[in-house]
Short mmCIF file of C-alpha atoms in Angstrom, two decimals:
data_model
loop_
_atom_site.label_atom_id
_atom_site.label_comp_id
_atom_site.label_asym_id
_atom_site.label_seq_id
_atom_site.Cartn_x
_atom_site.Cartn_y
_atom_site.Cartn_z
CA UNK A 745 142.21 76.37 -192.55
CA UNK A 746 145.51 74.70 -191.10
CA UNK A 747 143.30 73.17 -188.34
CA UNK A 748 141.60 71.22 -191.02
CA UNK A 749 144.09 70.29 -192.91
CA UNK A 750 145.96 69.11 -190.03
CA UNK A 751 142.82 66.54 -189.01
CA UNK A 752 141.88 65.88 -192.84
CA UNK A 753 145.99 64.52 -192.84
CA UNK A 754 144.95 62.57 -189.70
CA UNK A 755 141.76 60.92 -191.34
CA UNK A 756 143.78 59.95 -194.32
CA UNK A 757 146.73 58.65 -192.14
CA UNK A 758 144.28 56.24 -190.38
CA UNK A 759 142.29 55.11 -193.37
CA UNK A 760 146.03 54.22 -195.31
CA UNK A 761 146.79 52.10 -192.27
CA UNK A 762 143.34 50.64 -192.41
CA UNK A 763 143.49 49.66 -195.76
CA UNK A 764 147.24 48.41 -194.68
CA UNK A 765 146.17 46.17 -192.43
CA UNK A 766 142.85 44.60 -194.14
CA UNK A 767 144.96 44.07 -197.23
CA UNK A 768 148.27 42.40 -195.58
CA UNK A 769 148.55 42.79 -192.30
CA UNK A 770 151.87 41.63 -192.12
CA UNK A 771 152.96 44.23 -194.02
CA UNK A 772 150.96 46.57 -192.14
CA UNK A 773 152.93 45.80 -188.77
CA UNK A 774 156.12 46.66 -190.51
CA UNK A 775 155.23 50.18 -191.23
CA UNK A 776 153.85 50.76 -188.23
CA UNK A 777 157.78 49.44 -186.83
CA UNK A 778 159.25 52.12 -188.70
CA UNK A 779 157.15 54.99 -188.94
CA UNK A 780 158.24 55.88 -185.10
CA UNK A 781 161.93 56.64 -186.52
CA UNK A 782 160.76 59.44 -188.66
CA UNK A 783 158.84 60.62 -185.59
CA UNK A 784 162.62 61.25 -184.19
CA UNK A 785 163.58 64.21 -186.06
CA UNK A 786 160.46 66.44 -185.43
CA UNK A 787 160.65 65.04 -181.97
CA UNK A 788 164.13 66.92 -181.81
CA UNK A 789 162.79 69.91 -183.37
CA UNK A 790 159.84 70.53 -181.08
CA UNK A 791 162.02 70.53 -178.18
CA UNK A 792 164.81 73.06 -179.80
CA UNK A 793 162.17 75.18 -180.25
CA UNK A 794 160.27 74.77 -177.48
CA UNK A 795 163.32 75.40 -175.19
CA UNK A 796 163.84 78.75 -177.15
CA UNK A 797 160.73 80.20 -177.82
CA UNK A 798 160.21 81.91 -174.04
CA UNK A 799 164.11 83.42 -174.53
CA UNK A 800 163.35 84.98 -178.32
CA UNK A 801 159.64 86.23 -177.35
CA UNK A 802 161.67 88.20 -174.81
CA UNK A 803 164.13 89.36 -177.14
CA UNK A 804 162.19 90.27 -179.98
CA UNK A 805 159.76 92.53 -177.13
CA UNK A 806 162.93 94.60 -175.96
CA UNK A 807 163.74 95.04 -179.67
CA UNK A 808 159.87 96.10 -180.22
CA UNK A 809 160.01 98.23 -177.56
CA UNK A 810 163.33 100.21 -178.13
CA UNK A 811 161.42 100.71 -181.75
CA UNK A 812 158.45 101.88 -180.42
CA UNK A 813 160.23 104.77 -178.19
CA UNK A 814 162.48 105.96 -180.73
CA UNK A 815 159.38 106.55 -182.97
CA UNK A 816 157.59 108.04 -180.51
CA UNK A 817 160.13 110.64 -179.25
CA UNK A 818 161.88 110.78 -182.92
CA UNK A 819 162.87 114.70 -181.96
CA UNK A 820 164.47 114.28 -178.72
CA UNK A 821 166.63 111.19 -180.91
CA UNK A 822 167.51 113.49 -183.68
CA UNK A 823 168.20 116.51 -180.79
CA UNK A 824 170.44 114.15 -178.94
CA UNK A 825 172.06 112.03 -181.80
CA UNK A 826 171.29 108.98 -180.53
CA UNK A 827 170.34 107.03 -183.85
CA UNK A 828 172.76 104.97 -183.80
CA UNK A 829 173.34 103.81 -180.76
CA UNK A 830 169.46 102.79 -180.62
CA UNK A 831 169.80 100.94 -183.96
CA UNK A 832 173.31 99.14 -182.18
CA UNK A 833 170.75 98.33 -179.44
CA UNK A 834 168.06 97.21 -181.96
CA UNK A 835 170.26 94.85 -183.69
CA UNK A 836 171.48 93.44 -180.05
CA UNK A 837 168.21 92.60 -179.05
CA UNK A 838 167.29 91.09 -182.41
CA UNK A 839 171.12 88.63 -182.44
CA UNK A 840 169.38 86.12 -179.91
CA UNK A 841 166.65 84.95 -182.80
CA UNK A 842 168.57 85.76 -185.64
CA UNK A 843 170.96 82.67 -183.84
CA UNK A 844 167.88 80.88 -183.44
CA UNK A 845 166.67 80.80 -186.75
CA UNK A 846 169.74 79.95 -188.64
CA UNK A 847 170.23 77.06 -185.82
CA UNK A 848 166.59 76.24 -186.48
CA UNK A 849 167.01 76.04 -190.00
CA UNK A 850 169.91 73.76 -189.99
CA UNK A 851 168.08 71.48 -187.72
CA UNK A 852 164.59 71.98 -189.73
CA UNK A 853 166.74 70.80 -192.72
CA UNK A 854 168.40 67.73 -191.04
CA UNK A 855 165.39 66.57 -189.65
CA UNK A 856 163.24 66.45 -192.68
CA UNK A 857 166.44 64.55 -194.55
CA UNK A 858 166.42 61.92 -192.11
CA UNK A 859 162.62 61.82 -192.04
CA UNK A 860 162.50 61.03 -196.09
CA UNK A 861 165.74 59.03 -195.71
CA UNK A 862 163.37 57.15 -193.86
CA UNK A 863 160.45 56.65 -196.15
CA UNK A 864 162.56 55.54 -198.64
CA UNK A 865 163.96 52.90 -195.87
CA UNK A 866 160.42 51.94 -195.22
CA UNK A 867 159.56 51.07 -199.07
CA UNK A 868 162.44 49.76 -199.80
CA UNK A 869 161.47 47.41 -196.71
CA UNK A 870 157.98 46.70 -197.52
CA UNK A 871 159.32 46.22 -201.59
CA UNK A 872 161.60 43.23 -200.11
CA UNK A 873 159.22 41.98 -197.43
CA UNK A 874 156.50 41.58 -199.51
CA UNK A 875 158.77 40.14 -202.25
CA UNK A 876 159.62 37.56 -199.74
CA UNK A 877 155.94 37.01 -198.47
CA UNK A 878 154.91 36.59 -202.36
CA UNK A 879 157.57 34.12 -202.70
CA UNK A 880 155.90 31.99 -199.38
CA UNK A 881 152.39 32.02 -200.44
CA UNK A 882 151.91 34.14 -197.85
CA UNK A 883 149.81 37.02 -199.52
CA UNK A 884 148.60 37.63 -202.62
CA UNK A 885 151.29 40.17 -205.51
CA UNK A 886 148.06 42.51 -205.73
CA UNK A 887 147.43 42.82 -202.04
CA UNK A 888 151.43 43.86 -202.15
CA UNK A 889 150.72 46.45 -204.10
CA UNK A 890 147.29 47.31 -202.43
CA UNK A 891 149.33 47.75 -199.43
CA UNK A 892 152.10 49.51 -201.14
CA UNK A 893 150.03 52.05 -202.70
CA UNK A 894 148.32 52.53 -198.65
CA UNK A 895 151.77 53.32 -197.14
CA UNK A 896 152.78 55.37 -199.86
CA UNK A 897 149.40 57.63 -199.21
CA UNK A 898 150.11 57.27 -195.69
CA UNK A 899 153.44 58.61 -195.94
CA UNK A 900 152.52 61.89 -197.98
CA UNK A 901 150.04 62.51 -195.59
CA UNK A 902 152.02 62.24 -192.26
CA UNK A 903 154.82 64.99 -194.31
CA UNK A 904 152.46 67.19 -194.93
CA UNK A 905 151.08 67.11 -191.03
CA UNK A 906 154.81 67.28 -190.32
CA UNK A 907 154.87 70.61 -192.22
CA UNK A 908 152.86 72.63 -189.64
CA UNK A 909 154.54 71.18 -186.47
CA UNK A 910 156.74 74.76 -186.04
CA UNK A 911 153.31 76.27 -186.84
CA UNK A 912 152.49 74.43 -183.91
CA UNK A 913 155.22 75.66 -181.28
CA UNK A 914 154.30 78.75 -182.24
CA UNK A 915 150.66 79.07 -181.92
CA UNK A 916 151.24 76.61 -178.37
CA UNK A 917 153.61 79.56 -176.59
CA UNK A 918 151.45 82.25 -178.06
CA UNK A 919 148.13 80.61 -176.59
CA UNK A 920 150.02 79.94 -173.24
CA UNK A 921 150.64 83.77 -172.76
CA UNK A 922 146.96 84.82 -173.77
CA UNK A 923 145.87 81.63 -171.32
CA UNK A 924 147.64 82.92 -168.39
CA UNK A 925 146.91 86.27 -168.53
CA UNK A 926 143.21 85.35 -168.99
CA UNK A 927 143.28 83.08 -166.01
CA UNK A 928 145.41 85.50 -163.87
CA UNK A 929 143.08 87.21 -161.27
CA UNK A 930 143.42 91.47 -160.87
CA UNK A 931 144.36 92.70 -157.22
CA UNK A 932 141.32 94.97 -158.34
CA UNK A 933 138.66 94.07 -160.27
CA UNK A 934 137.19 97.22 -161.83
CA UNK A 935 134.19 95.22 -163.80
CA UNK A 936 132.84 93.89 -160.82
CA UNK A 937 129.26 94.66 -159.33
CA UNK A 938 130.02 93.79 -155.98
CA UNK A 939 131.03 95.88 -153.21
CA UNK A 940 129.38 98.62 -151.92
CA UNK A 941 127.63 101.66 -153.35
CA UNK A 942 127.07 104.24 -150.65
CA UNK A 943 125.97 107.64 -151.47
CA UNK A 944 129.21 109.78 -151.65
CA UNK A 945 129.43 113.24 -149.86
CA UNK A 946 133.38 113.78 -150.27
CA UNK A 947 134.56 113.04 -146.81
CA UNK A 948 138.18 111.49 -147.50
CA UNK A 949 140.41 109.68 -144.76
CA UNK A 950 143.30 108.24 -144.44
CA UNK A 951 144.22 106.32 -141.42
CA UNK A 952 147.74 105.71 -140.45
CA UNK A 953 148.04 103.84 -144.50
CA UNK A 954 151.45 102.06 -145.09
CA UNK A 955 152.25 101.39 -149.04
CA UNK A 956 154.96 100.23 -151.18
CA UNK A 957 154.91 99.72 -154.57
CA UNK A 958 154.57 95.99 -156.18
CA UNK A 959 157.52 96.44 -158.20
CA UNK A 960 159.62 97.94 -155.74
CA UNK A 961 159.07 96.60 -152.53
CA UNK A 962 161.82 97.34 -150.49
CA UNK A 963 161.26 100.64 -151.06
CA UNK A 964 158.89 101.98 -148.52
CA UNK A 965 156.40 104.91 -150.15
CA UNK A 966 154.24 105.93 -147.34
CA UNK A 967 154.89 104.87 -143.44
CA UNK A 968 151.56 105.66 -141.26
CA UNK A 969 150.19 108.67 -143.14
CA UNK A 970 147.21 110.29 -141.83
CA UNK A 971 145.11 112.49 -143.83
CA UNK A 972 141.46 113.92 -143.28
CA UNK A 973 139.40 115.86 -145.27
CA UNK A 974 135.91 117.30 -144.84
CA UNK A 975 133.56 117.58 -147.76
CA UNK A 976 133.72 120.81 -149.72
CA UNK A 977 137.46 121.61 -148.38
CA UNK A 978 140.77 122.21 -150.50
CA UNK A 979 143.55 119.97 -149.28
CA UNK A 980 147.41 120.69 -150.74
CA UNK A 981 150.16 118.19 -150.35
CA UNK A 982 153.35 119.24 -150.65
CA UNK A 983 156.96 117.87 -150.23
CA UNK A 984 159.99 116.81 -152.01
CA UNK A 985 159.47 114.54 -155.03
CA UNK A 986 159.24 111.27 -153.89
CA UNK A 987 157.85 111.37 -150.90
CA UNK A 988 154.84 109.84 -151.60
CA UNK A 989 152.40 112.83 -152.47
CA UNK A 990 150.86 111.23 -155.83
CA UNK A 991 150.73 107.79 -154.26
CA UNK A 992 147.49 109.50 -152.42
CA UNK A 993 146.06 109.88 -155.59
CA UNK A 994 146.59 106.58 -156.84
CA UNK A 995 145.50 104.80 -153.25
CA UNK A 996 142.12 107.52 -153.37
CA UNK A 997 141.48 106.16 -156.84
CA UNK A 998 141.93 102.43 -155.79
CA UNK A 999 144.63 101.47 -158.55
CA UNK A 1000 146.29 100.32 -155.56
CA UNK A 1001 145.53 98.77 -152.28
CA UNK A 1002 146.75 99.75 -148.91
CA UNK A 1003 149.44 97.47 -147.22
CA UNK A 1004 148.47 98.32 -143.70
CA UNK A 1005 145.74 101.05 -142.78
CA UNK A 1006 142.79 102.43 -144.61
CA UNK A 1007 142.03 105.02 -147.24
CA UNK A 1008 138.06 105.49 -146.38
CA UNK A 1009 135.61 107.96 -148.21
CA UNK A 1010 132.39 109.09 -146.05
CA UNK A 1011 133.39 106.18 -143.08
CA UNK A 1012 133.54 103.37 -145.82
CA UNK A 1013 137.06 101.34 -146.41
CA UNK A 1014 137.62 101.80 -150.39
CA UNK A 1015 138.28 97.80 -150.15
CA UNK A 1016 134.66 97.45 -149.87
CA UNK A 1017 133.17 100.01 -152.59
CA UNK A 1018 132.56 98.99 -155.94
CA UNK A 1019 135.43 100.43 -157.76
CA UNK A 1020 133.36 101.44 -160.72
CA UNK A 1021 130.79 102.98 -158.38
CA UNK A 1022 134.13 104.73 -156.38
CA UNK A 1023 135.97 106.07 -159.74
CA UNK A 1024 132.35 108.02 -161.24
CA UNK A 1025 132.48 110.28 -157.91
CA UNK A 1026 135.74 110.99 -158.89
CA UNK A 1027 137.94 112.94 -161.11
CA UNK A 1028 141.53 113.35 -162.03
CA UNK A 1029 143.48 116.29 -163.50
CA UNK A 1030 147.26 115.16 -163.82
CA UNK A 1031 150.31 116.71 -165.06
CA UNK A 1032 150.35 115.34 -168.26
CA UNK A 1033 146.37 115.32 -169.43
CA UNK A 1034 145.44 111.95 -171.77
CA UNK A 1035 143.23 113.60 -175.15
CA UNK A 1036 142.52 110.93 -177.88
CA UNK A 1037 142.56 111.85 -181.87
CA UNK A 1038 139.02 113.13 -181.48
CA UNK A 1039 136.55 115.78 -181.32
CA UNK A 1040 137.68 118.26 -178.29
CA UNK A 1041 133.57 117.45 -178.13
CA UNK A 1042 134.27 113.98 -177.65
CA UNK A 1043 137.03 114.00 -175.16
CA UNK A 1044 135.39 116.49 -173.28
CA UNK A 1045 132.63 113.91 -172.51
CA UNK A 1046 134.60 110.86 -173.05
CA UNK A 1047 133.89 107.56 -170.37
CA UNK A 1048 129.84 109.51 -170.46
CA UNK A 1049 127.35 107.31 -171.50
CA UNK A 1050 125.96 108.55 -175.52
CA UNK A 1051 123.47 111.30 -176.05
CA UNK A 1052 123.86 111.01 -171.88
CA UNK A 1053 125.21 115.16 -171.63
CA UNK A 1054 123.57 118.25 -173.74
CA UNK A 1055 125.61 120.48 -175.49
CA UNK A 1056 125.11 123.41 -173.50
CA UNK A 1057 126.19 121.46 -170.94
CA UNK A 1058 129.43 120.75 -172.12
CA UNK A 1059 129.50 124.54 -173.26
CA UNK A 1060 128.89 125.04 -169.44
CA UNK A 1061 131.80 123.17 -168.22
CA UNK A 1062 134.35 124.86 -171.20
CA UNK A 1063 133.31 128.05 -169.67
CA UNK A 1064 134.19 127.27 -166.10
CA UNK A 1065 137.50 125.77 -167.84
CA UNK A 1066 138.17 128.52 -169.50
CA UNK A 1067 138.66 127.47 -172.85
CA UNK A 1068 134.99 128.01 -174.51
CA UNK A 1069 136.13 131.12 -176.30
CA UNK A 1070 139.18 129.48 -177.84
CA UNK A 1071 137.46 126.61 -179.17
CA UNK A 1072 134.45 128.03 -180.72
CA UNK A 1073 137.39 130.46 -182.62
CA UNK A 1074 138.36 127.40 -184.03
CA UNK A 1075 137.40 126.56 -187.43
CA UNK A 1076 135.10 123.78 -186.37
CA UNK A 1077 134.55 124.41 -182.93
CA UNK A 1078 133.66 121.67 -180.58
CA UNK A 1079 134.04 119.10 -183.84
CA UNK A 1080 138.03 120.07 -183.80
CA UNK A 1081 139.85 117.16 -183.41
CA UNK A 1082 142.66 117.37 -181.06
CA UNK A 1083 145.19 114.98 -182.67
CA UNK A 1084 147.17 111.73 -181.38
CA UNK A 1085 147.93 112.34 -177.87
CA UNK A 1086 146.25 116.04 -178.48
CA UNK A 1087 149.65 116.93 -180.84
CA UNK A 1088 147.36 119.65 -182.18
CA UNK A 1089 146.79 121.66 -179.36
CA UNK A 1090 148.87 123.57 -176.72
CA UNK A 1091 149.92 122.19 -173.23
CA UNK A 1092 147.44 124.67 -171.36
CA UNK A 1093 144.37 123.64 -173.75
CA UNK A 1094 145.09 119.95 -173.10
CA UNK A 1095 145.04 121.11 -169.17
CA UNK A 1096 141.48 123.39 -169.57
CA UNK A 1097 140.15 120.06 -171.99
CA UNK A 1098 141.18 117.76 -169.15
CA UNK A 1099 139.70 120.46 -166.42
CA UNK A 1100 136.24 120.40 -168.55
CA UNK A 1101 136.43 116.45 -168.93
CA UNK A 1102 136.67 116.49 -165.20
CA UNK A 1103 133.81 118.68 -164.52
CA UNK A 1104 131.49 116.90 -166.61
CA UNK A 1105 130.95 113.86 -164.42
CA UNK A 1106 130.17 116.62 -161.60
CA UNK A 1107 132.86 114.59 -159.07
CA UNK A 1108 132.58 115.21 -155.46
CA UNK A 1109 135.98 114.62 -155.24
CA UNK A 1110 138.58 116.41 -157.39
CA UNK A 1111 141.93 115.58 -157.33
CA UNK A 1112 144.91 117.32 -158.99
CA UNK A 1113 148.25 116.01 -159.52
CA UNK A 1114 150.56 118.88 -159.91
CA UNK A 1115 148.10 120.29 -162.82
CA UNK A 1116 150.15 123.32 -163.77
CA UNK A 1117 153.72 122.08 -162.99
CA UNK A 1118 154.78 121.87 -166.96
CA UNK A 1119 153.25 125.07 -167.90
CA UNK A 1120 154.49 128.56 -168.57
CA UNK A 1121 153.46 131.61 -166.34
CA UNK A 1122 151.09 132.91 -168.52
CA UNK A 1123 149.06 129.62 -169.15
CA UNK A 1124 149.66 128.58 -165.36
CA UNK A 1125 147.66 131.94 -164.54
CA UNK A 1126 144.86 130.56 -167.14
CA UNK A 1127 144.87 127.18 -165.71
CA UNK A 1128 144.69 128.35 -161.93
CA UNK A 1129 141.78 130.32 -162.37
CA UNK A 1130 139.69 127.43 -163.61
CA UNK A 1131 141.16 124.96 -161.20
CA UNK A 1132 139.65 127.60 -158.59
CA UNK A 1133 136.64 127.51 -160.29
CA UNK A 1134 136.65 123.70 -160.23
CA UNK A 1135 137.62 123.16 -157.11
CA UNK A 1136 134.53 124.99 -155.69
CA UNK A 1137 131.40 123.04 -153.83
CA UNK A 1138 133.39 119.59 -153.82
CA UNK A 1139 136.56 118.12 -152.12
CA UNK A 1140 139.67 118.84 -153.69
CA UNK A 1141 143.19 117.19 -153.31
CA UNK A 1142 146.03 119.19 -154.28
CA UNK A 1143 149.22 117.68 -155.52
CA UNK A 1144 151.50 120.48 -156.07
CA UNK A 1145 155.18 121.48 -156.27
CA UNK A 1146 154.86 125.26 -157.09
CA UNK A 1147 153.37 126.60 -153.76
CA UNK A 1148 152.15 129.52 -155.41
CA UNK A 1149 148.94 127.33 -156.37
CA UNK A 1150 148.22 126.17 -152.86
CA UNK A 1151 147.74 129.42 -150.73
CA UNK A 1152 144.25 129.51 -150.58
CA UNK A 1153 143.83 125.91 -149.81
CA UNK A 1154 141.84 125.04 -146.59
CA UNK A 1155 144.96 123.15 -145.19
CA UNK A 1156 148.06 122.61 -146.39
CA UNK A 1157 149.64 119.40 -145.20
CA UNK A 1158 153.67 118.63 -146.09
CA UNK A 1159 154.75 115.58 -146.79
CA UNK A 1160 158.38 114.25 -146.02
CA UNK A 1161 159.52 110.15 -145.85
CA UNK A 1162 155.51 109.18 -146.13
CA UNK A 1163 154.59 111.17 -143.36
CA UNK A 1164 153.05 114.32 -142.55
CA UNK A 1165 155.62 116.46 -140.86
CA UNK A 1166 153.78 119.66 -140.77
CA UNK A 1167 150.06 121.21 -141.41
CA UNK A 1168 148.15 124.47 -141.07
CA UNK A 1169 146.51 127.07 -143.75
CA UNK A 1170 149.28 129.06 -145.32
CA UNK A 1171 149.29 132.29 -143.00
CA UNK A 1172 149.63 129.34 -139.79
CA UNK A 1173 152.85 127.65 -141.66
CA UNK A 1174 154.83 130.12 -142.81
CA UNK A 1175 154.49 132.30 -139.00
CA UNK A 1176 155.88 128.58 -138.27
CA UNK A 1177 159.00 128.76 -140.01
CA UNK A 1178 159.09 125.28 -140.13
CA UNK A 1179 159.00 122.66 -143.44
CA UNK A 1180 156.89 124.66 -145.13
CA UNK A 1181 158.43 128.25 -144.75
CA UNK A 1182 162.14 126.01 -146.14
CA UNK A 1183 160.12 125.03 -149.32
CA UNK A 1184 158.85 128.69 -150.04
CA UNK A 1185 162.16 129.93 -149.60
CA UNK A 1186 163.37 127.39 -151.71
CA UNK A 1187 161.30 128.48 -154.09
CA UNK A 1188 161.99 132.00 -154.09
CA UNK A 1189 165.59 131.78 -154.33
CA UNK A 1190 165.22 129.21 -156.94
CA UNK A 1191 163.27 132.35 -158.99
CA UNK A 1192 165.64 134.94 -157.68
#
């Protein structure tokens, strides 16, 4: 709608002058001298706020943002009293373009004073030039008026084109941002069909792999880690936190690249596998397990292609989870929605959900990222049973921090500064009194 008033203000624009100019030419080049001058003040409004828009954009996100969290964790605020110092930060973030718009304002009101001062200049010019021109012979009193009547249309219609120029800044900063990040290439490209598609067995390697995170990188993650892993075997890493354990999982899922090395599954460098092809082999169970707000049925086969999986299926995989008997004593079973962020069920459920999600795409791989770390004893005992139960006939990557979880893994590698310091089966590494037998004690005391 704007778009087309904007060019229908154009059109008329150019027919006024065109009338201008057949009926009195003279007249015509006047106008056309002084329309320039009321050009000026929207020319110094553009770049105002132009030159601000990037700073206030910025601004008004933070603000967004600090909304956005104290929504979301409204409890914790309330627990902690912290209403208003997040309001005091609110308001902070929001002073920058509350500036900005009263400075805009004044300007938006100066500019479009001198821009009718300067109408009324220009008729009051054309009035006494065509007075004189009358008075020469030169042109016709009708044509003056003709012409009069043209620059008066002309006028109306250049204001009101004048009217959407902020419109304008606007919509030109907001289209840059959506341009750019349209243009802007991914370091991964997970909708591509090229790359490789080998069949996938669960063999898993990494090769002396070097990584640092894009937004921190003088920080280094992992420095020459080596992992290997046969198909069918359990393999736990564990180590202080921050030593690089769930980078593995992010590296083995390709949401980031190597900086030096290779992460490799059945002999082929991840680089060169079709990502989308790579991520249906595999399957993640983190900490904190993603449900949506609907049907436990639907999350539990959610990313599956429609009418793709059969119910008992799905019953199939609850089992093995663990949680078939507790949803079909729910009210409406599988069709129980699980609420924003699954509010609506406990955090073991979410976990056993997640664990049947995973099973559903059958993954040969199977990685879990310290699965039962925020859980109680009693639904950590729940949860470990069907993470056994997963874990069996496919490759499994352990991310875990209580060792309890890990003793039956095939090997148990620790992890210290991005390297592997120590690895054996449990019985090997704790005879070894060495990183591993520190952690457990750790542990123990830490219970004691």
């Amino acid at each position: 709608y704007r778009f087309g008033s904007v060019f229908s203000s154009v059109v008329s624009i150019c027919c006024g002058i065109g009338i201008a100019f057949y009926f009195g030419w003279q007249m015509a080049l006047l106008t056309i001298a002084i329309f320039p001058l009321a050009a000026v003040g929207q020319a110094i409004q553009m770049r105002f706020m132009s030159g601000r828009a990037t700073a206030d954009a910025k601004e008004m996100e933070n603000s967004g943002k600090i909304a956005m969290e104290a929504i979301e964790n409204i409890r914790t605020v309330q627990a902690l009293t912290l209403e208003r110092r997040l309001h005091a930060q609110f308001c902070h973030h929001l002073d920058g373009p509350h500036k900005t718009s009263r400075r805009k304002a004044l300007i938006q009101g100066v500019s479009y004073g001198f821009a009718s001062s300067i109408f009324y200049f220009l008729y009051a010019s054309c009035f006494r030039f065509g007075l004189w021109l009358i008075v020469n012979g030169t042109i016709h009193s009708m044509n003056v008026l003709r012409v009069l009547f043209a620059i008066s249309f002309t006028a109306g219609s250049m204001g009101f084109a004048s009217s959407y120029f902020p419109e304008y800044i606007k919509a030109t900063f907001a289209a840059g941002i959506i341009f750019h990040m349209l243009e802007e290439e991914p370091r991964i490209d997970g909708m591509t069909n090229n790359g490789k598609k080998p069949k996938i067995t669960g063999a898993v390697r990494l090769n002396k792999v070097y990584f640092k995170y894009p937004e921190r990188p003088d920080v280094p993650i992992l420095q020459g880690l080596d992992i290997n892993v046969k198909p069918g075997e359990t393999l736990a890493l564990v180590g202080p936190s921050g030593c690089g354990k769930s980078t593995v999982i992010s590296l083995l899922e390709r949401l980031y690249d190597a900086l030096d090395g290779s992460v490799e599954i059945d002999g082929n460098d991840l680089r060169e596998v079709n990502p989308t092809h790579l991520r249906a082999h595999i399957a993640l169970v983190s900490q904190e397990p993603i449900l949506f707000d609907r049907s436990i049925r639907d999350n539990i086969l959610y990313g599956l292609p429609p009418g793709s999986v059969s119910d008992a299926a799905v019953h199939e995989v609850a089992q093995r989870a663990n949680i078939h008997k507790f949803i079909m004593d729910l009210p409406d079973g599988y069709n129980t929605r699980a609420g924003e962020k699954g509010t609506q069920l406990s955090g073991g459920q979410k976990q056993r959900i997640a664990i049947a999600r995973a099973l559903i795409r059958n993954p040969k791989v199977l990685l879990l990222d310290e699965a039962t770390s925020a859980l109680d004893t009693e639904s950590e005992k729940v949860v470990q049973e069907a993470l056994d139960k997963a874990s069996e006939g496919r490759t499994c990557i352990v991310v875990a921090h209580r060792l309890s979880t890990v003793v039956n893994a095939n090997c148990i590698m620790v992890v210290k500064g991005g390297k592997v310091v120590e690895k054996g089966t449990h019985s090997e590494l704790m005879q070894a009194k060495g990183a591993y037998w520190a952690l457990t004690q750790k542990q123990t005391l830490a219970k004691e």
